[in-house]
Amino acid sequence: MKRRLLLVSNSTLHGGGYLQHCQQQIQDFYGKNVKRILFIPYALHDRDAYSKTARDKFKTLGYEVDSVHETSDPVDAVRKAEGIFIGGGNTFRLLKSLYDNKLVTEIRNRVLEDGIPYMGSSAGTNVSTISINTTNDMPIVYPPTFAAIGLVPFNINPHYVDADPNSKHMGVRSNDHAQHHNSI
Amino acid sequence: MKRRLLLVSNSTLHGGGYLQHCQQQIQDFYGKNVKRILFIPYALHDRDAYSKTARDKFKTLGYEVDSVHETSDPVDAVRKAEGIFIGGGNTFRLLKSLYDNKLVTEIRNRVLEDGIPYMGSSAGTNVSTISINTTNDMPIVYPPTFAAIGLVPFNINPHYVDADPNSKHMGVRSNDHAQHHNSI
């Protein structure tokens, strides 16, 4: 089964609306056969507000959105999903919630075995890779492992920032990139 | 017993040498009764090179340095230490190595019960707090918990960078600070 993935680095570009910069790609990706998309809002604290944002946007693109946090059985919701979208936020919070709700293996199976389309944005892209070891996010909660869904055989850093050689913040490691890796 | 802590944000300031910006404070802190300092280089990969750097610098300040990685029994080395210095690097790597070597409780006891002086720089400051939940570092390894040594009853972010309201990197969360917290 061919896996179908749309991995977006971030949901908003400077000056644009939510998912505006990739809306054509979203429609091309889910196509006309998918009618309902299962949204996973775990990366942000306010799941109701987040799913409203996603629902409103996807409606303009012709898709209904079910948010997994509104269902009584998240595993069953994934089992029945025609397509999945995991939004961005904090990658640690997202991964922990995916494990707490026993969705990691379930999503992997649906995407890799059943071939349903998976879209991730930012943190939703991070968790689609081997592990979250390359996230820039702050470790606000402790997931049971850093291993992620594993839809692709590599890791991604969706918000990589080139080093600023002119920065005078700190010393030998004076750039933003190194700062993400190390506290010297 | 009064705890004695010197928590430094980073080991090098732009344009300065290793620990140069705080060398007077280091001497004031360890004083003249401490002759040997136990250095913990776990935050960096090359422990030999790192302890040489620390040893050379502390020698100029009048202190001998024993690096814990050169001892056969790290726990015993902590038990016998007159003073401790934990250097910076990657906070996840550091905390994991502290747990792997069973040093977290041992260091806490020596500092809080025996009152030996503890100096931390950067990651060494992060691990002296309640937890590493506020580090900016990249989660390159998985520690058994984010709980840290707990020498102070709060957390610290030693490399906090103010938001840049003019940044056009990404969208609604267009600043460096938010970037550390979240991947939207």
Short mmCIF file of C-alpha atoms in Angstrom, two decimals:
data_model
loop_
_atom_site.label_atom_id
_atom_site.label_comp_id
_atom_site.label_asym_id
_atom_site.label_seq_id
_atom_site.Cartn_x
_atom_site.Cartn_y
_atom_site.Cartn_z
CA MET A 1 0.00 0.00 0.00
CA LYS A 2 1.41 3.37 -0.99
CA ARG A 3 1.48 5.81 1.90
CA ARG A 4 -0.12 9.17 1.27
CA LEU A 5 1.38 12.05 3.28
CA LEU A 6 1.19 15.83 3.18
CA LEU A 7 3.74 17.16 5.67
CA VAL A 8 3.53 20.93 6.10
CA SER A 9 6.08 22.90 8.11
CA ASN A 10 3.65 25.40 9.59
CA SER A 11 -0.01 26.28 9.43
CA THR A 12 0.39 30.00 8.85
CA LEU A 13 2.80 32.06 6.80
CA HIS A 14 3.55 35.63 7.77
CA GLY A 15 0.63 37.79 6.71
CA GLY A 16 -1.54 34.90 5.58
CA GLY A 17 -4.54 33.09 7.04
CA TYR A 18 -4.70 29.67 8.65
CA LEU A 19 -3.53 27.05 6.10
CA GLN A 20 -3.96 29.63 3.35
CA HIS A 21 -0.51 29.05 1.84
CA CYS A 22 -1.20 25.37 1.20
CA GLN A 23 -4.95 25.19 0.60
CA GLN A 24 -4.57 24.15 -3.04
CA GLN A 25 -2.22 21.34 -1.96
CA ILE A 26 -4.72 20.24 0.69
CA GLN A 27 -7.49 19.89 -1.89
CA ASP A 28 -5.20 18.10 -4.31
CA PHE A 29 -4.11 15.80 -1.51
CA TYR A 30 -7.42 14.71 0.01
CA GLY A 31 -9.17 14.90 -3.34
CA LYS A 32 -12.88 14.53 -3.94
CA ASN A 33 -13.42 11.04 -2.54
CA VAL A 34 -12.64 12.05 1.03
CA LYS A 35 -15.63 13.84 2.57
CA ARG A 36 -14.77 13.88 6.27
CA ILE A 37 -11.37 14.46 7.86
CA LEU A 38 -10.47 13.39 11.39
CA PHE A 39 -8.70 16.32 13.08
CA ILE A 40 -6.38 15.74 16.04
CA PRO A 41 -6.04 18.93 18.14
CA TYR A 42 -3.88 17.47 20.94
CA ALA A 43 -0.90 19.81 20.33
CA LEU A 44 -2.75 22.84 21.69
CA HIS A 45 -4.33 23.30 25.07
CA ASP A 46 -7.70 24.62 23.89
CA ARG A 47 -8.97 21.74 21.79
CA ASP A 48 -12.43 23.23 21.24
CA ALA A 49 -11.07 26.48 19.83
CA TYR A 50 -8.50 24.64 17.76
CA SER A 51 -10.99 22.29 16.16
CA LYS A 52 -13.29 25.23 15.36
CA THR A 53 -10.40 26.89 13.52
CA ALA A 54 -9.69 23.72 11.56
CA ARG A 55 -13.36 22.99 10.92
CA ASP A 56 -14.04 26.49 9.60
CA LYS A 57 -11.09 26.37 7.24
CA PHE A 58 -11.72 22.87 5.91
CA LYS A 59 -15.36 23.72 5.31
CA THR A 60 -14.26 26.38 2.81
CA LEU A 61 -12.25 23.67 1.06
CA GLY A 62 -15.21 21.29 0.87
CA TYR A 63 -14.48 18.93 3.80
CA GLU A 64 -16.29 18.17 7.03
CA VAL A 65 -14.09 17.92 10.12
CA ASP A 66 -14.59 15.56 13.06
CA SER A 67 -12.32 16.38 15.98
CA VAL A 68 -11.05 13.29 17.76
CA HIS A 69 -11.46 14.98 21.16
CA GLU A 70 -15.23 15.21 20.61
CA THR A 71 -15.61 11.47 20.11
CA SER A 72 -16.13 9.00 22.93
CA ASP A 73 -13.72 6.48 21.41
CA PRO A 74 -10.63 8.01 19.77
CA VAL A 75 -9.25 4.63 18.64
CA ASP A 76 -12.50 3.81 16.92
CA ALA A 77 -12.56 7.26 15.33
CA VAL A 78 -9.12 6.60 13.80
CA ARG A 79 -10.25 3.14 12.66
CA LYS A 80 -13.15 4.71 10.76
CA ALA A 81 -11.37 7.80 9.45
CA GLU A 82 -11.24 8.52 5.73
CA GLY A 83 -8.36 10.93 6.25
CA ILE A 84 -6.37 12.38 9.15
CA PHE A 85 -5.02 15.85 9.90
CA ILE A 86 -2.82 16.51 12.93
CA GLY A 87 -2.34 20.20 13.63
CA GLY A 88 0.62 21.97 15.19
CA GLY A 89 1.36 23.22 18.67
CA ASN A 90 3.65 21.68 21.25
CA THR A 91 5.21 18.47 19.99
CA PHE A 92 5.68 16.97 23.48
CA ARG A 93 2.06 17.61 24.43
CA LEU A 94 0.92 16.15 21.13
CA LEU A 95 2.99 12.98 21.34
CA LYS A 96 2.03 12.35 24.96
CA SER A 97 -1.68 12.71 24.14
CA LEU A 98 -1.35 10.39 21.15
CA TYR A 99 0.12 7.73 23.45
CA ASP A 100 -2.35 8.46 26.26
CA ASN A 101 -5.17 7.80 23.81
CA LYS A 102 -3.44 4.76 22.24
CA LEU A 103 -3.47 6.32 18.79
CA VAL A 104 0.16 5.97 17.68
CA THR A 105 -0.04 2.37 16.45
CA GLU A 106 -3.57 2.88 15.21
CA ILE A 107 -2.65 5.85 13.02
CA ARG A 108 0.44 4.07 11.73
CA ASN A 109 -1.65 1.08 10.71
CA ARG A 110 -4.33 3.13 9.01
CA VAL A 111 -1.78 5.12 6.99
CA LEU A 112 0.71 2.37 6.16
CA GLU A 113 -1.69 -0.54 5.77
CA ASP A 114 -4.95 1.04 4.69
CA GLY A 115 -3.41 3.95 2.80
CA ILE A 116 -5.61 6.71 4.19
CA PRO A 117 -4.22 10.22 3.61
CA TYR A 118 -2.32 11.81 6.53
CA MET A 119 -1.69 15.52 6.70
CA GLY A 120 0.50 16.99 9.43
CA SER A 121 1.41 20.57 10.15
CA SER A 122 4.43 21.49 12.24
CA ALA A 123 4.14 19.36 15.40
CA GLY A 124 1.85 17.13 13.34
CA THR A 125 4.74 16.74 10.93
CA ASN A 126 7.22 16.09 13.75
CA VAL A 127 5.19 13.18 15.09
CA SER A 128 4.86 11.60 11.65
CA THR A 129 8.61 10.89 11.60
CA ILE A 130 10.77 8.34 13.43
CA SER A 131 11.01 10.37 16.61
CA ILE A 132 10.64 13.86 18.06
CA ASN A 133 14.36 14.09 18.88
CA THR A 134 14.74 17.00 16.46
CA THR A 135 11.93 19.24 17.64
CA ASN A 136 12.63 22.82 18.68
CA ASP A 137 9.71 22.78 21.11
CA MET A 138 9.92 23.11 24.85
CA PRO A 139 9.50 19.83 26.78
CA ILE A 140 6.46 20.98 28.77
CA VAL A 141 5.23 17.42 29.39
CA TYR A 142 6.94 14.01 29.50
CA PRO A 143 5.84 11.54 26.83
CA PRO A 144 6.37 7.80 27.47
CA THR A 145 8.97 7.77 24.68
CA PHE A 146 10.33 10.11 22.00
CA ALA A 147 9.57 7.49 19.33
CA ALA A 148 6.83 8.79 17.05
CA ILE A 149 4.37 7.42 14.50
CA GLY A 150 7.10 6.53 12.01
CA LEU A 151 5.35 7.20 8.72
CA VAL A 152 8.67 8.24 7.13
CA PRO A 153 12.12 6.72 7.78
CA PHE A 154 13.78 10.00 8.82
CA ASN A 155 13.27 12.96 11.13
CA ILE A 156 12.23 16.50 10.24
CA ASN A 157 12.87 19.87 11.85
CA PRO A 158 9.98 21.93 10.48
CA HIS A 159 11.22 25.26 11.82
CA TYR A 160 14.91 25.13 11.14
CA VAL A 161 16.50 28.56 11.41
CA ASP A 162 19.89 29.23 9.90
CA ALA A 163 22.60 30.34 12.28
CA ASP A 164 23.07 34.07 12.60
CA PRO A 165 26.85 34.57 12.47
CA ASN A 166 26.40 38.14 13.69
CA SER A 167 24.53 37.27 16.87
CA LYS A 168 26.22 38.36 20.07
CA HIS A 169 23.87 36.36 22.29
CA MET A 170 26.16 34.20 24.40
CA GLY A 171 29.64 33.28 23.29
CA VAL A 172 31.17 30.41 21.34
CA ARG A 173 27.71 29.10 20.53
CA SER A 174 26.33 32.43 19.53
CA ASN A 175 23.70 31.38 17.07
CA ASP A 176 20.08 30.55 17.33
CA HIS A 177 20.49 27.12 15.82
CA ALA A 178 23.07 25.96 18.32
CA GLN A 179 20.94 27.40 21.05
CA HIS A 180 18.23 24.95 20.20
CA HIS A 181 20.64 22.08 20.61
CA ASN A 182 22.70 23.07 23.60
CA SER A 183 22.85 25.26 26.64
CA ILE A 184 26.54 26.00 27.08
CA MET B 1 22.10 23.57 56.40
CA LYS B 2 22.22 26.56 54.08
CA ARG B 3 22.52 25.60 50.43
CA ARG B 4 25.33 27.23 48.51
CA LEU B 5 24.64 27.71 44.79
CA LEU B 6 26.22 29.66 41.95
CA LEU B 7 23.92 29.34 38.94
CA VAL B 8 25.41 30.86 35.80
CA SER B 9 23.45 31.25 32.58
CA ASN B 10 26.30 30.51 30.20
CA SER B 11 29.99 29.76 30.31
CA THR B 12 31.10 32.26 27.70
CA LEU B 13 30.04 35.78 26.88
CA HIS B 14 30.49 37.13 23.39
CA GLY B 15 34.13 38.04 22.90
CA GLY B 16 35.25 36.64 26.26
CA GLY B 17 37.06 33.47 27.33
CA TYR B 18 35.65 30.40 29.05
CA LEU B 19 34.11 31.45 32.40
CA GLN B 20 35.95 34.75 32.13
CA HIS B 21 32.87 36.88 32.84
CA CYS B 22 32.28 35.22 36.20
CA GLN B 23 35.74 34.24 37.41
CA GLN B 24 35.67 36.65 40.32
CA GLN B 25 32.33 35.25 41.43
CA ILE B 26 33.69 31.70 41.15
CA GLN B 27 36.57 32.51 43.49
CA ASP B 28 34.27 34.31 45.91
CA PHE B 29 31.93 31.35 45.81
CA TYR B 30 34.28 28.40 46.35
CA GLY B 31 36.55 30.45 48.57
CA LYS B 32 39.91 29.40 49.91
CA ASN B 33 38.87 26.31 51.87
CA VAL B 34 37.87 24.34 48.78
CA LYS B 35 40.96 22.99 47.02
CA ARG B 36 39.49 20.44 44.59
CA ILE B 37 36.32 20.73 42.56
CA LEU B 38 34.45 17.79 41.09
CA PHE B 39 33.59 18.61 37.47
CA ILE B 40 30.70 16.88 35.71
CA PRO B 41 31.16 17.03 31.92
CA TYR B 42 28.15 14.89 30.93
CA ALA B 43 26.41 17.63 28.94
CA LEU B 44 28.95 17.48 26.13
CA HIS B 45 29.92 14.50 24.01
CA ASP B 46 33.71 14.87 24.34
CA ARG B 47 34.20 14.57 28.07
CA ASP B 48 38.00 14.49 27.90
CA ALA B 49 38.23 17.74 25.97
CA TYR B 50 35.59 19.34 28.16
CA SER B 51 37.31 18.48 31.43
CA LYS B 52 40.59 19.77 30.05
CA THR B 53 38.93 23.11 29.34
CA ALA B 54 37.48 23.25 32.84
CA ARG B 55 40.69 22.04 34.49
CA ASP B 56 42.83 24.62 32.70
CA LYS B 57 40.53 27.46 33.64
CA PHE B 58 40.08 26.47 37.29
CA LYS B 59 43.83 26.03 37.67
CA THR B 60 44.25 29.73 36.91
CA LEU B 61 41.75 30.44 39.68
CA GLY B 62 43.60 28.28 42.21
CA TYR B 63 41.53 25.07 42.12
CA GLU B 64 42.31 21.51 41.10
CA VAL B 65 39.64 19.78 39.04
CA ASP B 66 38.68 16.10 39.18
CA SER B 67 36.37 15.09 36.36
CA VAL B 68 33.76 12.58 37.42
CA HIS B 69 34.11 10.68 34.16
CA GLU B 70 37.73 9.85 35.01
CA THR B 71 36.80 8.17 38.30
CA SER B 72 35.86 4.50 38.59
CA ASP B 73 33.02 5.28 41.01
CA PRO B 74 31.07 8.46 40.24
CA VAL B 75 28.78 8.11 43.26
CA ASP B 76 31.77 7.82 45.56
CA ALA B 77 33.37 10.82 43.85
CA VAL B 78 30.29 12.90 44.64
CA ARG B 79 30.27 11.61 48.23
CA LYS B 80 33.83 12.82 48.70
CA ALA B 81 33.58 16.09 46.75
CA GLU B 82 34.41 19.40 48.42
CA GLY B 83 32.57 21.27 45.68
CA ILE B 84 30.75 20.49 42.44
CA PHE B 85 30.65 22.19 39.05
CA ILE B 86 28.31 20.97 36.31
CA GLY B 87 29.10 22.48 32.92
CA GLY B 88 26.75 23.29 30.07
CA GLY B 89 25.91 21.50 26.85
CA ASN B 90 22.77 19.54 26.06
CA THR B 91 20.40 19.43 29.02
CA PHE B 92 18.77 16.13 27.98
CA ARG B 93 22.13 14.41 27.59
CA LEU B 94 23.25 15.79 30.94
CA LEU B 95 20.17 14.75 32.88
CA LYS B 96 20.15 11.27 31.36
CA SER B 97 23.81 10.74 32.27
CA LEU B 98 23.21 11.98 35.81
CA TYR B 99 20.47 9.36 36.20
CA ASP B 100 22.48 6.65 34.42
CA ASN B 101 25.25 7.22 36.94
CA LYS B 102 22.86 7.48 39.90
CA LEU B 103 24.10 10.95 40.79
CA VAL B 104 20.87 12.94 41.05
CA THR B 105 19.97 11.98 44.60
CA GLU B 106 23.60 11.92 45.64
CA ILE B 107 24.25 15.48 44.48
CA ARG B 108 21.01 16.69 46.05
CA ASN B 109 22.02 15.18 49.39
CA ARG B 110 25.53 16.59 49.32
CA VAL B 111 24.31 20.10 48.51
CA LEU B 112 21.17 20.24 50.67
CA GLU B 113 22.37 18.16 53.62
CA ASP B 114 26.13 18.64 53.65
CA GLY B 115 26.13 22.16 52.25
CA ILE B 116 28.90 21.70 49.69
CA PRO B 117 29.02 24.46 47.06
CA TYR B 118 27.33 23.71 43.72
CA MET B 119 28.07 25.72 40.61
CA GLY B 120 26.13 25.16 37.42
CA SER B 121 26.47 26.77 34.03
CA SER B 122 23.66 26.73 31.49
CA ALA B 123 22.55 23.06 31.30
CA GLY B 124 24.22 22.67 34.69
CA THR B 125 21.88 25.40 35.90
CA ASN B 126 18.86 23.78 34.23
CA VAL B 127 19.39 20.50 36.07
CA SER B 128 19.77 22.24 39.43
CA THR B 129 16.09 23.27 39.31
CA ILE B 130 12.86 21.33 39.78
CA SER B 131 12.78 19.99 36.23
CA ILE B 132 14.12 20.53 32.73
CA ASN B 133 10.67 21.38 31.37
CA THR B 134 11.83 24.90 30.49
CA THR B 135 15.00 24.10 28.57
CA ASN B 136 15.48 25.39 25.03
CA ASP B 137 17.68 22.43 24.15
CA MET B 138 16.90 19.76 21.61
CA PRO B 139 15.72 16.42 23.05
CA ILE B 140 18.54 14.38 21.53
CA VAL B 141 18.24 11.61 24.14
CA TYR B 142 15.42 10.39 26.41
CA PRO B 143 16.02 10.78 30.16
CA PRO B 144 14.04 8.55 32.55
CA THR B 145 12.17 11.65 33.77
CA PHE B 146 12.29 15.44 33.34
CA ALA B 147 12.53 15.88 37.11
CA ALA B 148 15.93 17.32 37.98
CA ILE B 149 18.15 17.70 41.04
CA GLY B 150 15.80 20.16 42.73
CA LEU B 151 18.25 22.43 44.52
CA VAL B 152 15.91 25.39 44.04
CA PRO B 153 12.08 25.38 44.19
CA PHE B 154 11.58 26.87 40.70
CA ASN B 155 12.69 26.41 37.11
CA ILE B 156 15.10 28.54 35.10
CA ASN B 157 15.45 29.25 31.40
CA PRO B 158 19.08 30.33 31.15
CA HIS B 159 18.94 31.46 27.53
CA TYR B 160 15.65 33.28 27.32
CA VAL B 161 15.41 35.41 24.22
CA ASP B 162 12.86 38.17 23.97
CA ALA B 163 10.35 37.91 21.17
CA ASP B 164 11.24 39.74 17.98
CA PRO B 165 7.99 41.46 16.97
CA ASN B 166 9.46 42.20 13.54
CA SER B 167 10.26 38.62 12.67
CA LYS B 168 8.54 37.26 9.59
CA HIS B 169 9.53 33.67 10.24
CA MET B 170 6.24 31.78 10.19
CA GLY B 171 2.96 33.45 10.94
CA VAL B 172 0.92 34.14 14.04
CA ARG B 173 3.70 32.78 16.20
CA SER B 174 6.38 34.75 14.49
CA ASN B 175 8.85 35.11 17.29
CA ASP B 176 11.81 33.16 18.47
CA HIS B 177 10.41 32.72 21.94
CA ALA B 178 7.17 31.13 20.86
CA GLN B 179 9.16 29.00 18.51
CA HIS B 180 10.88 27.40 21.44
CA HIS B 181 7.56 26.47 22.93
CA ASN B 182 5.49 25.40 20.01
CA SER B 183 5.55 24.22 16.46
CA ILE B 184 2.37 25.59 14.92
#
